PDB file of C-alpha atoms in Angstrom:
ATOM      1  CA  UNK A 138      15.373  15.471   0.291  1.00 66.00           C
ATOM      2  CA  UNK A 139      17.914  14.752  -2.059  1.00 67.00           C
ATOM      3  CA  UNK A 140      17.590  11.280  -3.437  1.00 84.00           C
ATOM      4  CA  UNK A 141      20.302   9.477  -1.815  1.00 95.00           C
ATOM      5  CA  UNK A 142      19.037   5.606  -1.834  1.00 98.00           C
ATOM      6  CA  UNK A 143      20.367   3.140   0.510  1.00 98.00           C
ATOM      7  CA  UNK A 144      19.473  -0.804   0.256  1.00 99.00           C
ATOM      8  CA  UNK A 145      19.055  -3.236   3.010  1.00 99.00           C
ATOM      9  CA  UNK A 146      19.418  -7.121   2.438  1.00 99.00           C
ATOM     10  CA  UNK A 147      16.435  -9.197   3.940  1.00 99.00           C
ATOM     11  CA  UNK A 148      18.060 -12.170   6.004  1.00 99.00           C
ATOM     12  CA  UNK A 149      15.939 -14.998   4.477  1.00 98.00           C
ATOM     13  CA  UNK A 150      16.763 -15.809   0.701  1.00 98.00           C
ATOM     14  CA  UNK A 151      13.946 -15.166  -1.910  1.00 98.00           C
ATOM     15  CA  UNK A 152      11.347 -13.567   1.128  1.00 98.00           C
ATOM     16  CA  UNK A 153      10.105 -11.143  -2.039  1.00 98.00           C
ATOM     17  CA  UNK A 154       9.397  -8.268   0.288  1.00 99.00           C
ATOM     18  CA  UNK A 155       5.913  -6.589  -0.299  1.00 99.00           C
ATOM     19  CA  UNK A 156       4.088  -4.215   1.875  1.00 99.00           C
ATOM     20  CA  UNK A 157       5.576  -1.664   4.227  1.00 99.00           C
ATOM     21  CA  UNK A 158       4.218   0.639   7.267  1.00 99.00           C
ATOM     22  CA  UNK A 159       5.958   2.274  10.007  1.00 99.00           C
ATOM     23  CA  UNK A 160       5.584   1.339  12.910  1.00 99.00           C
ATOM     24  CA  UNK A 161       4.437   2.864  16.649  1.00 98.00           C
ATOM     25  CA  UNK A 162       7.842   1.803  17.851  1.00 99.00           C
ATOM     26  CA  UNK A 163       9.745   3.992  15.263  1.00 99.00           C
ATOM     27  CA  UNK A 164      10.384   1.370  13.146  1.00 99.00           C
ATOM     28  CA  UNK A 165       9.081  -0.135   9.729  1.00 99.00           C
ATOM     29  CA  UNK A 166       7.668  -3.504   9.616  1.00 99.00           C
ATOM     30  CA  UNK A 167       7.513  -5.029   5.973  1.00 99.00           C
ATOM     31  CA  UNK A 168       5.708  -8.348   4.744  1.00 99.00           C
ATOM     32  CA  UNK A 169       7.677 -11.370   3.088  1.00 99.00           C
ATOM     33  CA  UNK A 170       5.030 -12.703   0.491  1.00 98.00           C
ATOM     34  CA  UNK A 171       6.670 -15.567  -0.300  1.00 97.00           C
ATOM     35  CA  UNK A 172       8.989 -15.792   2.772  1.00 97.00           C
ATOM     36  CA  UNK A 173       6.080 -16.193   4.886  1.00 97.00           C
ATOM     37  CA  UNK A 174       7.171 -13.496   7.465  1.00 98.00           C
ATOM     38  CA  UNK A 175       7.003 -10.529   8.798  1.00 99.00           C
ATOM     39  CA  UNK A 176       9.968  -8.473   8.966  1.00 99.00           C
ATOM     40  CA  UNK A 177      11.404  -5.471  11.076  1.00 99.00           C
ATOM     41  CA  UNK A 178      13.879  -2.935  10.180  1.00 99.00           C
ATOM     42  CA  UNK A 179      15.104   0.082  12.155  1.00 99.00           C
ATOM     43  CA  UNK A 180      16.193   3.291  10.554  1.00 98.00           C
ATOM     44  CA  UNK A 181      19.619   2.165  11.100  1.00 98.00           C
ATOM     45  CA  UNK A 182      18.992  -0.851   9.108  1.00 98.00           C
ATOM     46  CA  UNK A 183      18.630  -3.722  11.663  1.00 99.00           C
ATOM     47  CA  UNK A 184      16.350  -6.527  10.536  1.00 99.00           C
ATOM     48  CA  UNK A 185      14.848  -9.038  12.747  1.00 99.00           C
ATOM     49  CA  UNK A 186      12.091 -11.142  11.004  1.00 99.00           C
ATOM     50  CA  UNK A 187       9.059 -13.463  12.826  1.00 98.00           C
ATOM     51  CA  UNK A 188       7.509 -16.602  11.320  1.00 98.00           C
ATOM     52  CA  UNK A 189       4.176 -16.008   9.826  1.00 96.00           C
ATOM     53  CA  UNK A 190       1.542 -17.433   7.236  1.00 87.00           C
ATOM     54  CA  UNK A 191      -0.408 -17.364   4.092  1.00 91.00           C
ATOM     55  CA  UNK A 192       1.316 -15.378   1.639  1.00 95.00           C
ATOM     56  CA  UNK A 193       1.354 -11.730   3.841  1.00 98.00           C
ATOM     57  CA  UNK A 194       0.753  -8.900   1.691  1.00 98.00           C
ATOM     58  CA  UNK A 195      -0.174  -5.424   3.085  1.00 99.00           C
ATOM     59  CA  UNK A 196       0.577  -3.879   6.239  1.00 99.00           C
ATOM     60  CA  UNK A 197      -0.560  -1.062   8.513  1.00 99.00           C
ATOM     61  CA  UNK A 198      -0.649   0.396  12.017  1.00 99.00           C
ATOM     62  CA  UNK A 199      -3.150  -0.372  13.984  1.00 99.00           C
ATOM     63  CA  UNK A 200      -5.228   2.122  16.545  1.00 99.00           C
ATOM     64  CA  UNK A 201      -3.674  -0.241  19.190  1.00 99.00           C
ATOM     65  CA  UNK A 202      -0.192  -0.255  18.777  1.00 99.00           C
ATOM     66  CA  UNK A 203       0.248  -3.576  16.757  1.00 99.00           C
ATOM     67  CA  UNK A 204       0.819  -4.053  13.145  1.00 99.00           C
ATOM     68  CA  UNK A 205      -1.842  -5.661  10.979  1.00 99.00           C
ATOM     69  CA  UNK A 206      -1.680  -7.145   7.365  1.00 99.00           C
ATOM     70  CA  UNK A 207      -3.383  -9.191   5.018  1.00 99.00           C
ATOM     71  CA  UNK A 208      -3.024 -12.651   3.935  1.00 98.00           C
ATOM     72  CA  UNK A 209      -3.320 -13.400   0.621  1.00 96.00           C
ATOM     73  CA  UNK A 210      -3.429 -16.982   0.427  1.00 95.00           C
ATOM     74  CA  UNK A 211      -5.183 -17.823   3.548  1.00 95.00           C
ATOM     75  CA  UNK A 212      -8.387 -15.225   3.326  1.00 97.00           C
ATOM     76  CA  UNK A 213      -7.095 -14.194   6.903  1.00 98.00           C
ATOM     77  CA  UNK A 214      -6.466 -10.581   8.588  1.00 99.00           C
ATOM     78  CA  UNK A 215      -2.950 -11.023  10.650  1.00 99.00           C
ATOM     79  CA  UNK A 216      -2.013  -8.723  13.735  1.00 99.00           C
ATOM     80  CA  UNK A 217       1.293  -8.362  15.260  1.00 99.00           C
ATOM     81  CA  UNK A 218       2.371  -6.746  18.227  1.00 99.00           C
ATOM     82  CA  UNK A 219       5.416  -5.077  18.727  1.00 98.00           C
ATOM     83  CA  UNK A 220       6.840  -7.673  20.827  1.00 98.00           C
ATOM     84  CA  UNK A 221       6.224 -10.530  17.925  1.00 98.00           C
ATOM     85  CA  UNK A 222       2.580 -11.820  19.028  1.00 98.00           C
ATOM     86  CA  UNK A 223       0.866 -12.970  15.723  1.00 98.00           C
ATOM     87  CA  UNK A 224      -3.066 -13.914  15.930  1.00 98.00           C
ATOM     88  CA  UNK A 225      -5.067 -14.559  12.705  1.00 98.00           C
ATOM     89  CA  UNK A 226      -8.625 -13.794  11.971  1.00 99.00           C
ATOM     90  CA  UNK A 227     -10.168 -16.001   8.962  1.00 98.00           C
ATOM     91  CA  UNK A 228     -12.572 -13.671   6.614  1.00 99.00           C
ATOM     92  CA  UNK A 229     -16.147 -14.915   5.918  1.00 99.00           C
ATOM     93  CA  UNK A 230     -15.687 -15.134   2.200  1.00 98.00           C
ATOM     94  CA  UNK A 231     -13.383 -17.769   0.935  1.00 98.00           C
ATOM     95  CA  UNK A 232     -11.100 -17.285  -1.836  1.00 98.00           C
ATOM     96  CA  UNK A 233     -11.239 -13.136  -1.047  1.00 98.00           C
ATOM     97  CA  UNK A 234      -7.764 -12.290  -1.564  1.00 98.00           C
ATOM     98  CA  UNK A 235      -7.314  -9.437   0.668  1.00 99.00           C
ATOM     99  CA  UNK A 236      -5.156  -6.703  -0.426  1.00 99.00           C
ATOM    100  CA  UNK A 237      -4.799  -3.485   0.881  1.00 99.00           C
ATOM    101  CA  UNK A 238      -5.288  -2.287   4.188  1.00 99.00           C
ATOM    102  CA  UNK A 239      -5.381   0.862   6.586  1.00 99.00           C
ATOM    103  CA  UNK A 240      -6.989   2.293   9.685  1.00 99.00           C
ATOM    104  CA  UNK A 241     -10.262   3.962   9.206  1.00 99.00           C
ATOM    105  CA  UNK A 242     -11.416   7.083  11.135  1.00 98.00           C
ATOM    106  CA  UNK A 243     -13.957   4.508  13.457  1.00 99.00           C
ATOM    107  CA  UNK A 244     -10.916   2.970  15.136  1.00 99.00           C
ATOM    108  CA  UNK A 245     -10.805  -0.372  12.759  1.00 99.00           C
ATOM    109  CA  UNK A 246      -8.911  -1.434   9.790  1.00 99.00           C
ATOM    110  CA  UNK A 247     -10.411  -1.339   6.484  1.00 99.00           C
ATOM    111  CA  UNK A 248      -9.153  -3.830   3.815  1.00 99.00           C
ATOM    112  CA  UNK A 249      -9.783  -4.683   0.341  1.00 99.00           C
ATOM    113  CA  UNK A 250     -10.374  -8.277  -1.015  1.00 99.00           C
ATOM    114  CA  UNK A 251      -9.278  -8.632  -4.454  1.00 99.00           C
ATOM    115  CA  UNK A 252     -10.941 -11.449  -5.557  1.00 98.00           C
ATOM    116  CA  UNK A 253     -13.708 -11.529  -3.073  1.00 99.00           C
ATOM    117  CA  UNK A 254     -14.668  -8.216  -4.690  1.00 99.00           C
ATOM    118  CA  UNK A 255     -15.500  -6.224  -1.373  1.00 99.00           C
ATOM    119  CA  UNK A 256     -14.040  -4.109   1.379  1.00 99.00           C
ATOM    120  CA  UNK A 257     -13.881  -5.551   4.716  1.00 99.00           C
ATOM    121  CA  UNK A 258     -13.855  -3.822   8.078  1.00 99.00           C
ATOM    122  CA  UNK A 259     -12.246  -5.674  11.080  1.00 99.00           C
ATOM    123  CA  UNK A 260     -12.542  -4.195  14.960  1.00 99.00           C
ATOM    124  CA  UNK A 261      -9.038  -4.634  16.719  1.00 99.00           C
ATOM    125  CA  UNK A 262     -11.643  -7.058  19.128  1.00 98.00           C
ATOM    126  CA  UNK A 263     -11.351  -9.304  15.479  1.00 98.00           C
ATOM    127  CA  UNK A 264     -14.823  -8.771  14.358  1.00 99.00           C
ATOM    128  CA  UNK A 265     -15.257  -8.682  10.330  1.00 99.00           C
ATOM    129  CA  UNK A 266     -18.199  -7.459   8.778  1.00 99.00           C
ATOM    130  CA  UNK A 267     -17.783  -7.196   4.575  1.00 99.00           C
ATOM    131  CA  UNK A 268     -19.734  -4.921   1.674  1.00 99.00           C
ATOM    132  CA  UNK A 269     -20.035  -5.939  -1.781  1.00 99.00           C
ATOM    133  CA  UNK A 270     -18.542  -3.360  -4.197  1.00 99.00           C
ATOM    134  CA  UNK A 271     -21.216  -2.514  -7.152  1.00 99.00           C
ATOM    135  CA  UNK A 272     -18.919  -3.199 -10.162  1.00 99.00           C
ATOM    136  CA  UNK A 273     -18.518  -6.323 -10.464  1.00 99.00           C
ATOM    137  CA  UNK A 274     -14.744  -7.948 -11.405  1.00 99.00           C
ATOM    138  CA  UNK A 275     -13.299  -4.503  -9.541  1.00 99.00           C
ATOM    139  CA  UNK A 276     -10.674  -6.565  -7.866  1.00 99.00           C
ATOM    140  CA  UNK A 277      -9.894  -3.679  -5.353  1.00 99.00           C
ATOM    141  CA  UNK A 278      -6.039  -3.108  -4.017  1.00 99.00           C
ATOM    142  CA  UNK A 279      -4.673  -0.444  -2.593  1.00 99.00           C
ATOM    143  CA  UNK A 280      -7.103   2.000   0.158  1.00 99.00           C
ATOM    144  CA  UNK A 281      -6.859   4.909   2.294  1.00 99.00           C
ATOM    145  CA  UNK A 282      -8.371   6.826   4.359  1.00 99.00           C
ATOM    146  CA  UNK A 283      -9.569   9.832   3.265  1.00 99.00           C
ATOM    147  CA  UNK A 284      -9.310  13.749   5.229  1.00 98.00           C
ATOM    148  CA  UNK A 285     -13.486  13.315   4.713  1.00 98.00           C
ATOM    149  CA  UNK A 286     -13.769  10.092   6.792  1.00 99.00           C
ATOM    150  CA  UNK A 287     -14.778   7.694   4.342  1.00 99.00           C
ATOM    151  CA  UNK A 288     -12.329   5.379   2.606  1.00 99.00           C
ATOM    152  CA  UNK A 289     -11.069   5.784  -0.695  1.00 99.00           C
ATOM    153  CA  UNK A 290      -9.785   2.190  -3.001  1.00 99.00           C
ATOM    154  CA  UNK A 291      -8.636   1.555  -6.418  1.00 99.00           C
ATOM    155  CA  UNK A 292     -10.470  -0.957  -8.463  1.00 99.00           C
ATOM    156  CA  UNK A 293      -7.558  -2.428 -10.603  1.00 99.00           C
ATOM    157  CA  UNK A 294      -9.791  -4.183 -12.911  1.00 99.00           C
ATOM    158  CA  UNK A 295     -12.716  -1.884 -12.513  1.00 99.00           C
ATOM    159  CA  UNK A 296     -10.129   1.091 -13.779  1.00 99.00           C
ATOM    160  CA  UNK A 297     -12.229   3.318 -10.712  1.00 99.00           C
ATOM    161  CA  UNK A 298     -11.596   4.908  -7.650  1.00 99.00           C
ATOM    162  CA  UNK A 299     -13.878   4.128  -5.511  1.00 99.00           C
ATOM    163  CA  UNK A 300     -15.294   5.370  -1.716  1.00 99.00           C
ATOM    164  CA  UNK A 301     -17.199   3.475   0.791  1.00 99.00           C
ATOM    165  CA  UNK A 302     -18.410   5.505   3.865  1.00 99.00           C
ATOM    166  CA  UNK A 303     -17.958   3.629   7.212  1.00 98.00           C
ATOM    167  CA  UNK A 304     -21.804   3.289   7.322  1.00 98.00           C
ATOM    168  CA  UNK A 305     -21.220   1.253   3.789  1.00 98.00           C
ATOM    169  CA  UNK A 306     -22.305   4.061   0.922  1.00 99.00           C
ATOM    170  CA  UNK A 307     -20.398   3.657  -2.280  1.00 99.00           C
ATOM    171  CA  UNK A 308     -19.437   5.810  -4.918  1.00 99.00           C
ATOM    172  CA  UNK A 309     -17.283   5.012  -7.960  1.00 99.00           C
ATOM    173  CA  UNK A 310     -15.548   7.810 -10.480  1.00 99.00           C
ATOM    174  CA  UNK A 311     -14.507   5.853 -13.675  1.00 99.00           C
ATOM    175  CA  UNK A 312     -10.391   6.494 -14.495  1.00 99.00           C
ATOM    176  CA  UNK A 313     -10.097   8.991 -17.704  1.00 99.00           C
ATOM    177  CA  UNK A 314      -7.274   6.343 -19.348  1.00 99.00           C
ATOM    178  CA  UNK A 315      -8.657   2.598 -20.063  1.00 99.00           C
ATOM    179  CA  UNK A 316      -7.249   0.008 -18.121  1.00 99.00           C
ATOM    180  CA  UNK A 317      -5.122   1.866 -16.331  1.00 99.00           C
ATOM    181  CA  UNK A 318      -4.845  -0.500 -13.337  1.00 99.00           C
ATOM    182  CA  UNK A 319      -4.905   1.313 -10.461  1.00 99.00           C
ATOM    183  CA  UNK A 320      -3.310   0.068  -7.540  1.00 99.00           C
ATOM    184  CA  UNK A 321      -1.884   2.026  -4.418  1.00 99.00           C
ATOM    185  CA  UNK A 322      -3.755   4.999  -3.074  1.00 99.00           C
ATOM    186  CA  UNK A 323      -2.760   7.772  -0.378  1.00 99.00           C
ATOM    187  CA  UNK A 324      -3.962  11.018   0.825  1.00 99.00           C
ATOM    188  CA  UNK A 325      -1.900  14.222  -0.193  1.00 99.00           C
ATOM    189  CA  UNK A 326      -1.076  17.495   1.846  1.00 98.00           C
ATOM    190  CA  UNK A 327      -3.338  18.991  -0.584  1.00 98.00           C
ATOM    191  CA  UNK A 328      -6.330  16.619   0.761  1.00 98.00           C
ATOM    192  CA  UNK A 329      -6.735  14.872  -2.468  1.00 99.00           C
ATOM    193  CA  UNK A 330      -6.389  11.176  -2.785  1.00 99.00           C
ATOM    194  CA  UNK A 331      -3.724  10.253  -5.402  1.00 99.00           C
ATOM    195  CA  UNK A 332      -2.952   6.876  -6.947  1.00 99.00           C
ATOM    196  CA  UNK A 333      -0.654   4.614  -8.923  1.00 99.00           C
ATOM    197  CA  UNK A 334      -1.944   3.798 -12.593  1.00 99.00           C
ATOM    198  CA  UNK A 335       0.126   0.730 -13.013  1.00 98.00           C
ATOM    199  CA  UNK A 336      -0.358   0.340 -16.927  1.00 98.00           C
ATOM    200  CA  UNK A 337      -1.755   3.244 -17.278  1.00 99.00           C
ATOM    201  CA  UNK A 338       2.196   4.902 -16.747  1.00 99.00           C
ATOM    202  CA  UNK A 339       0.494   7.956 -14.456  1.00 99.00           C
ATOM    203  CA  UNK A 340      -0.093   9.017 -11.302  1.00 99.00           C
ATOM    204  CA  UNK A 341      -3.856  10.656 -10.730  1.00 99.00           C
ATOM    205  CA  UNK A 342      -5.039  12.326  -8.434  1.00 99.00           C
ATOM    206  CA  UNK A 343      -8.871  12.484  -7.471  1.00 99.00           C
ATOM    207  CA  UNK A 344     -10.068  15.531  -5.634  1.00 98.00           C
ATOM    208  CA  UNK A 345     -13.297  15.139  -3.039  1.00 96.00           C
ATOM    209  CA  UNK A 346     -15.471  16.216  -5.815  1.00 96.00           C
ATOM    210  CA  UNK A 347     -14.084  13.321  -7.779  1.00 97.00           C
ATOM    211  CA  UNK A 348     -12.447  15.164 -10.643  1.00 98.00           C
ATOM    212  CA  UNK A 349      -9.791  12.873 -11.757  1.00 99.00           C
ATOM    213  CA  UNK A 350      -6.470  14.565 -13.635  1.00 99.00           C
ATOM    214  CA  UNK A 351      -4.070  12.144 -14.790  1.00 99.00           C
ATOM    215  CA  UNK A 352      -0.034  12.947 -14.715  1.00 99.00           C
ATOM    216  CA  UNK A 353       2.407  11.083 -16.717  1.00 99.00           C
ATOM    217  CA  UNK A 354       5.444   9.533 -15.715  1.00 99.00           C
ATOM    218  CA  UNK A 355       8.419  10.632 -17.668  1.00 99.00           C
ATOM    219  CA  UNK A 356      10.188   6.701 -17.833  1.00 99.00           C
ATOM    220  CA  UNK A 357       7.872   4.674 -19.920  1.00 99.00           C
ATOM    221  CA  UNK A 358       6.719   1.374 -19.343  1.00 98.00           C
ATOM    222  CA  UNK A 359       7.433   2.380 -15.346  1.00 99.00           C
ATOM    223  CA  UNK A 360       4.626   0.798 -13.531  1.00 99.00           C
ATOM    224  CA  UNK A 361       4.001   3.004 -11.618  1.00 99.00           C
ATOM    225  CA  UNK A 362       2.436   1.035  -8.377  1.00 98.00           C
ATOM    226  CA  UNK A 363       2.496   1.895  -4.734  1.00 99.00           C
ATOM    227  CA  UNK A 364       2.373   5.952  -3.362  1.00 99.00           C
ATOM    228  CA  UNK A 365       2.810   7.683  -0.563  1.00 99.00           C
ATOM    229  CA  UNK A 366       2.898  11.324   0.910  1.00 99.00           C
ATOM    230  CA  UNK A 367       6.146  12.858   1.912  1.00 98.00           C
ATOM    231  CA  UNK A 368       7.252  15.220   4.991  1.00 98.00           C
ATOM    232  CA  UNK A 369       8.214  17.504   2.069  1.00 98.00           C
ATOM    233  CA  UNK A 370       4.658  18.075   0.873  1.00 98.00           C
ATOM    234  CA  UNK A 371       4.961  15.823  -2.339  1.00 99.00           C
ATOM    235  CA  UNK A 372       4.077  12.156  -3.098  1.00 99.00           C
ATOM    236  CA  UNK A 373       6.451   9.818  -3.380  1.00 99.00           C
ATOM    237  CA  UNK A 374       5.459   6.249  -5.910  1.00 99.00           C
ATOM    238  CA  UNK A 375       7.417   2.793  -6.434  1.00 99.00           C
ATOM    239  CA  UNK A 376       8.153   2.181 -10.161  1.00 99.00           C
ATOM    240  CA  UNK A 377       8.130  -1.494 -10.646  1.00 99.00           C
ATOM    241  CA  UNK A 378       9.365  -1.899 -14.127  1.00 98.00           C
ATOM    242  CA  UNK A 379      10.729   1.333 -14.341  1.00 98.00           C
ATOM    243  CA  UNK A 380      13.796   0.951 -11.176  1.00 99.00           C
ATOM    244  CA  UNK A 381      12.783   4.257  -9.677  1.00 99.00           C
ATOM    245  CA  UNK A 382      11.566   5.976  -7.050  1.00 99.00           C
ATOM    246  CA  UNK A 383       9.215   8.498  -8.031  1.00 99.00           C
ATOM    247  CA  UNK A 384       8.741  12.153  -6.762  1.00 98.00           C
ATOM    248  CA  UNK A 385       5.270  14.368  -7.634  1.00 99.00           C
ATOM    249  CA  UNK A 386       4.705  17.676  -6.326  1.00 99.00           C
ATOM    250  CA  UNK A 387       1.121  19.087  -5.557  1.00 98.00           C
ATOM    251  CA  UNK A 388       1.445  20.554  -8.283  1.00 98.00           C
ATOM    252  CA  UNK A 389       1.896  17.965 -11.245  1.00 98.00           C
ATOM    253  CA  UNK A 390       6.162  18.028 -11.102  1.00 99.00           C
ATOM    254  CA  UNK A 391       7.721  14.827 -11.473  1.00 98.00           C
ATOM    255  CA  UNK A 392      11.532  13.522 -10.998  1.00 98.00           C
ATOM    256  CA  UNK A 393      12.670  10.667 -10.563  1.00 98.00           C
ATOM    257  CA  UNK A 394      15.849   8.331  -8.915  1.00 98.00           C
ATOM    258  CA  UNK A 395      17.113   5.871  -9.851  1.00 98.00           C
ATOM    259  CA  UNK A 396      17.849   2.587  -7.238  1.00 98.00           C
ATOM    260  CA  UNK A 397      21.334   1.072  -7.742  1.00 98.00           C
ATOM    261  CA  UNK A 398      19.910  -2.860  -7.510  1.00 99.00           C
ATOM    262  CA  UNK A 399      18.960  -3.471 -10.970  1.00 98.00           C
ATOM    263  CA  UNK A 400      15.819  -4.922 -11.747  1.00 98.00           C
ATOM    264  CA  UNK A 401      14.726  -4.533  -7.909  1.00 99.00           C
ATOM    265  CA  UNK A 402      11.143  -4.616  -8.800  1.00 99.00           C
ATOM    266  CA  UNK A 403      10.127  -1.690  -6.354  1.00 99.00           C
ATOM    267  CA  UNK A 404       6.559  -2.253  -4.952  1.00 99.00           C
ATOM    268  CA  UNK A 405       5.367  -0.382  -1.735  1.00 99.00           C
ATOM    269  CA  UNK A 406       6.262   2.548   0.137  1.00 99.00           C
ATOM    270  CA  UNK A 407       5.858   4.329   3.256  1.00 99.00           C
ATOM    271  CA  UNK A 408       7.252   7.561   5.094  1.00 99.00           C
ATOM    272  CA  UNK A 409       9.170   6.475   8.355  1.00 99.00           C
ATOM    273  CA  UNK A 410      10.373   8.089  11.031  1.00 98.00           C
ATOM    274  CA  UNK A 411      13.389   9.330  10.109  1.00 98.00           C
ATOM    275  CA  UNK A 412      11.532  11.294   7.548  1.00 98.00           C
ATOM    276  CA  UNK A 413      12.962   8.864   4.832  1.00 98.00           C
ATOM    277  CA  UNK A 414      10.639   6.905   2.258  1.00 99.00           C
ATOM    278  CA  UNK A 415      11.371   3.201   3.009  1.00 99.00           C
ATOM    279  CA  UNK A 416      10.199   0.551  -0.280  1.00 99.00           C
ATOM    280  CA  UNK A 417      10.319  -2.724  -0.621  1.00 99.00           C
ATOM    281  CA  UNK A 418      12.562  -4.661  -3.550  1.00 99.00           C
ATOM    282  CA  UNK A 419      10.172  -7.441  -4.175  1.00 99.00           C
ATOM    283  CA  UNK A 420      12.493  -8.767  -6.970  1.00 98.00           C
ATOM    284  CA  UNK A 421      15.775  -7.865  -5.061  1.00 99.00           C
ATOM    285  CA  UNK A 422      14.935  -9.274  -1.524  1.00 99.00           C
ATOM    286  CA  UNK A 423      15.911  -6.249  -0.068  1.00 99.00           C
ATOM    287  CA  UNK A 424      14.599  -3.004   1.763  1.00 99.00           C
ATOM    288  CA  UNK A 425      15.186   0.374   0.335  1.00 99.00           C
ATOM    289  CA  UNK A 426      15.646   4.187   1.777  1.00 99.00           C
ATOM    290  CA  UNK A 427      15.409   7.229  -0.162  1.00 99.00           C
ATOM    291  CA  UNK A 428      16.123  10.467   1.610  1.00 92.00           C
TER     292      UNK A 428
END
């Protein structure tokens, strides 16, 4: 992978693109926070958007071939299929703010509620069941599913990593830098879980035995936010601030490239078919592919 960057225009003006996840059909579908829809690209660059709701933030596949995501402003789980079917769940707690979310090893999605200060679980039947995280004020974002079946979620506020089994254990592992923020999470080829420290300018990485080492990112002030493993072996990371897409070996190796839209405000990323990393430009309204 070289670092050749490509951008991709979003059709509706000021959608402020968010979260990304590729797709079962081969393509990635991307939230429009403030666009209120769900968007489509191919790996060619194609984008077809459909009409959605309530601030959509995160997105991931599902175990049943749709795409599900979060909705920020309506304390609702959204699920789309393929063909453009949306159906919304409401979460128990109002005011939760859900976040992140990813399929879990059961066969449901996991999510995080930011302000509701839990992780919810939702079958693909639509059944929600929710568990209180013990730090209080964690405000929980980004989660993953980790290689030892539990999943793993950083507590932006909280400045932890923390792991909930699916039976509903937690365990927390305090972040070496204060107020680091944490934010995105993903699962390495090494098996570790590494994350985004948004003002904390690294990337960490948290083994199974929840040692935490800390890497920092050459371009200060980056902001360092979303992250996600590569088909090259290395993690790839949004830099918000920074205007770069960032590269970390297994090892601790860092380089960066720049994206030509200044000021694009990078946010999430995801590996897509084509074996490209595909980011959104929440700032720029557009789509991005580094390869």
């Amino acid at each position: 992978m070289c670092g050749i960057v490509s951008e991709y225009l979003i059709p509706t003006s000021s959608s402020h693109p968010e979260g990304i996840a590729a797709g079962p059909d081969g393509a990635l579908w991307f939230t429009e926070f403030f666009g209120n829809k769900i968007g489509r690209i191919t790996t060619t660059g194609s984008i077809t958007e459909t009409p959605a709701h309530s601030a959509p933030g995160e997105i991931a596949a599902g175990p049943d071939g749709a795409l599900w995501f979060t909705e920020v402003s309506g304390d609702k789980i959204g699920r789309i299929t393929t063909g453009g079917t949306i159906t919304e769940t409401t979460i128990p707690t109002s005011g939760s703010g859900p976040q992140g979310i990813v399929a879990g090893p059961d066969g449901a999605l996991w999510f995080t509620e930011c302000m509701g200060n839990k992780i919810g679980r939702i079958t693909t039947a639509g059944t929600i069941t929710e568990k209180t995280i013990p730090t209080a004020g964690s405000h929980p974002v980004g989660i993953a599913a980790g290689p030892d079946g539990a999943l793993w979620f950083a507590e932006c506020s909280g400045n932890k990593i923390g792991r909930v089994t699916t039976g509903g254990t937690f365990t927390e592992t305090t972040i070496p830098t204060a107020n680091s923020d944490p934010l995105g999470i993903a699962v390495g080829a090494d098996g570790a879980l590494w994350f985004g420290e948004d003002h904390g300018n690294n990337i960490g990485r948290i083994g199974l035995g929840n040692a935490i080492t800390e890497t920092a990112v050459p371009t200060a002030a980056a902001e360092p936010e979303a992250i996600a493993a590569g088909p090259d072996g290395a993690l790839w990371f949004t830099e918000f601030f920074g205007n770069k897409i960032g590269r970390i070996t297994t090892g601790g190796t860092i380089s960066e490239t720049t994206v030509p839209t200044a000021g694009a405000e990078l946010v999430w990323i995801a590996t897509g078919a084509d074996g490209a990393l595909w980011f959104t430009e929440f700032g720029a309204n557009k789509i991005g592919r580094v390869q």
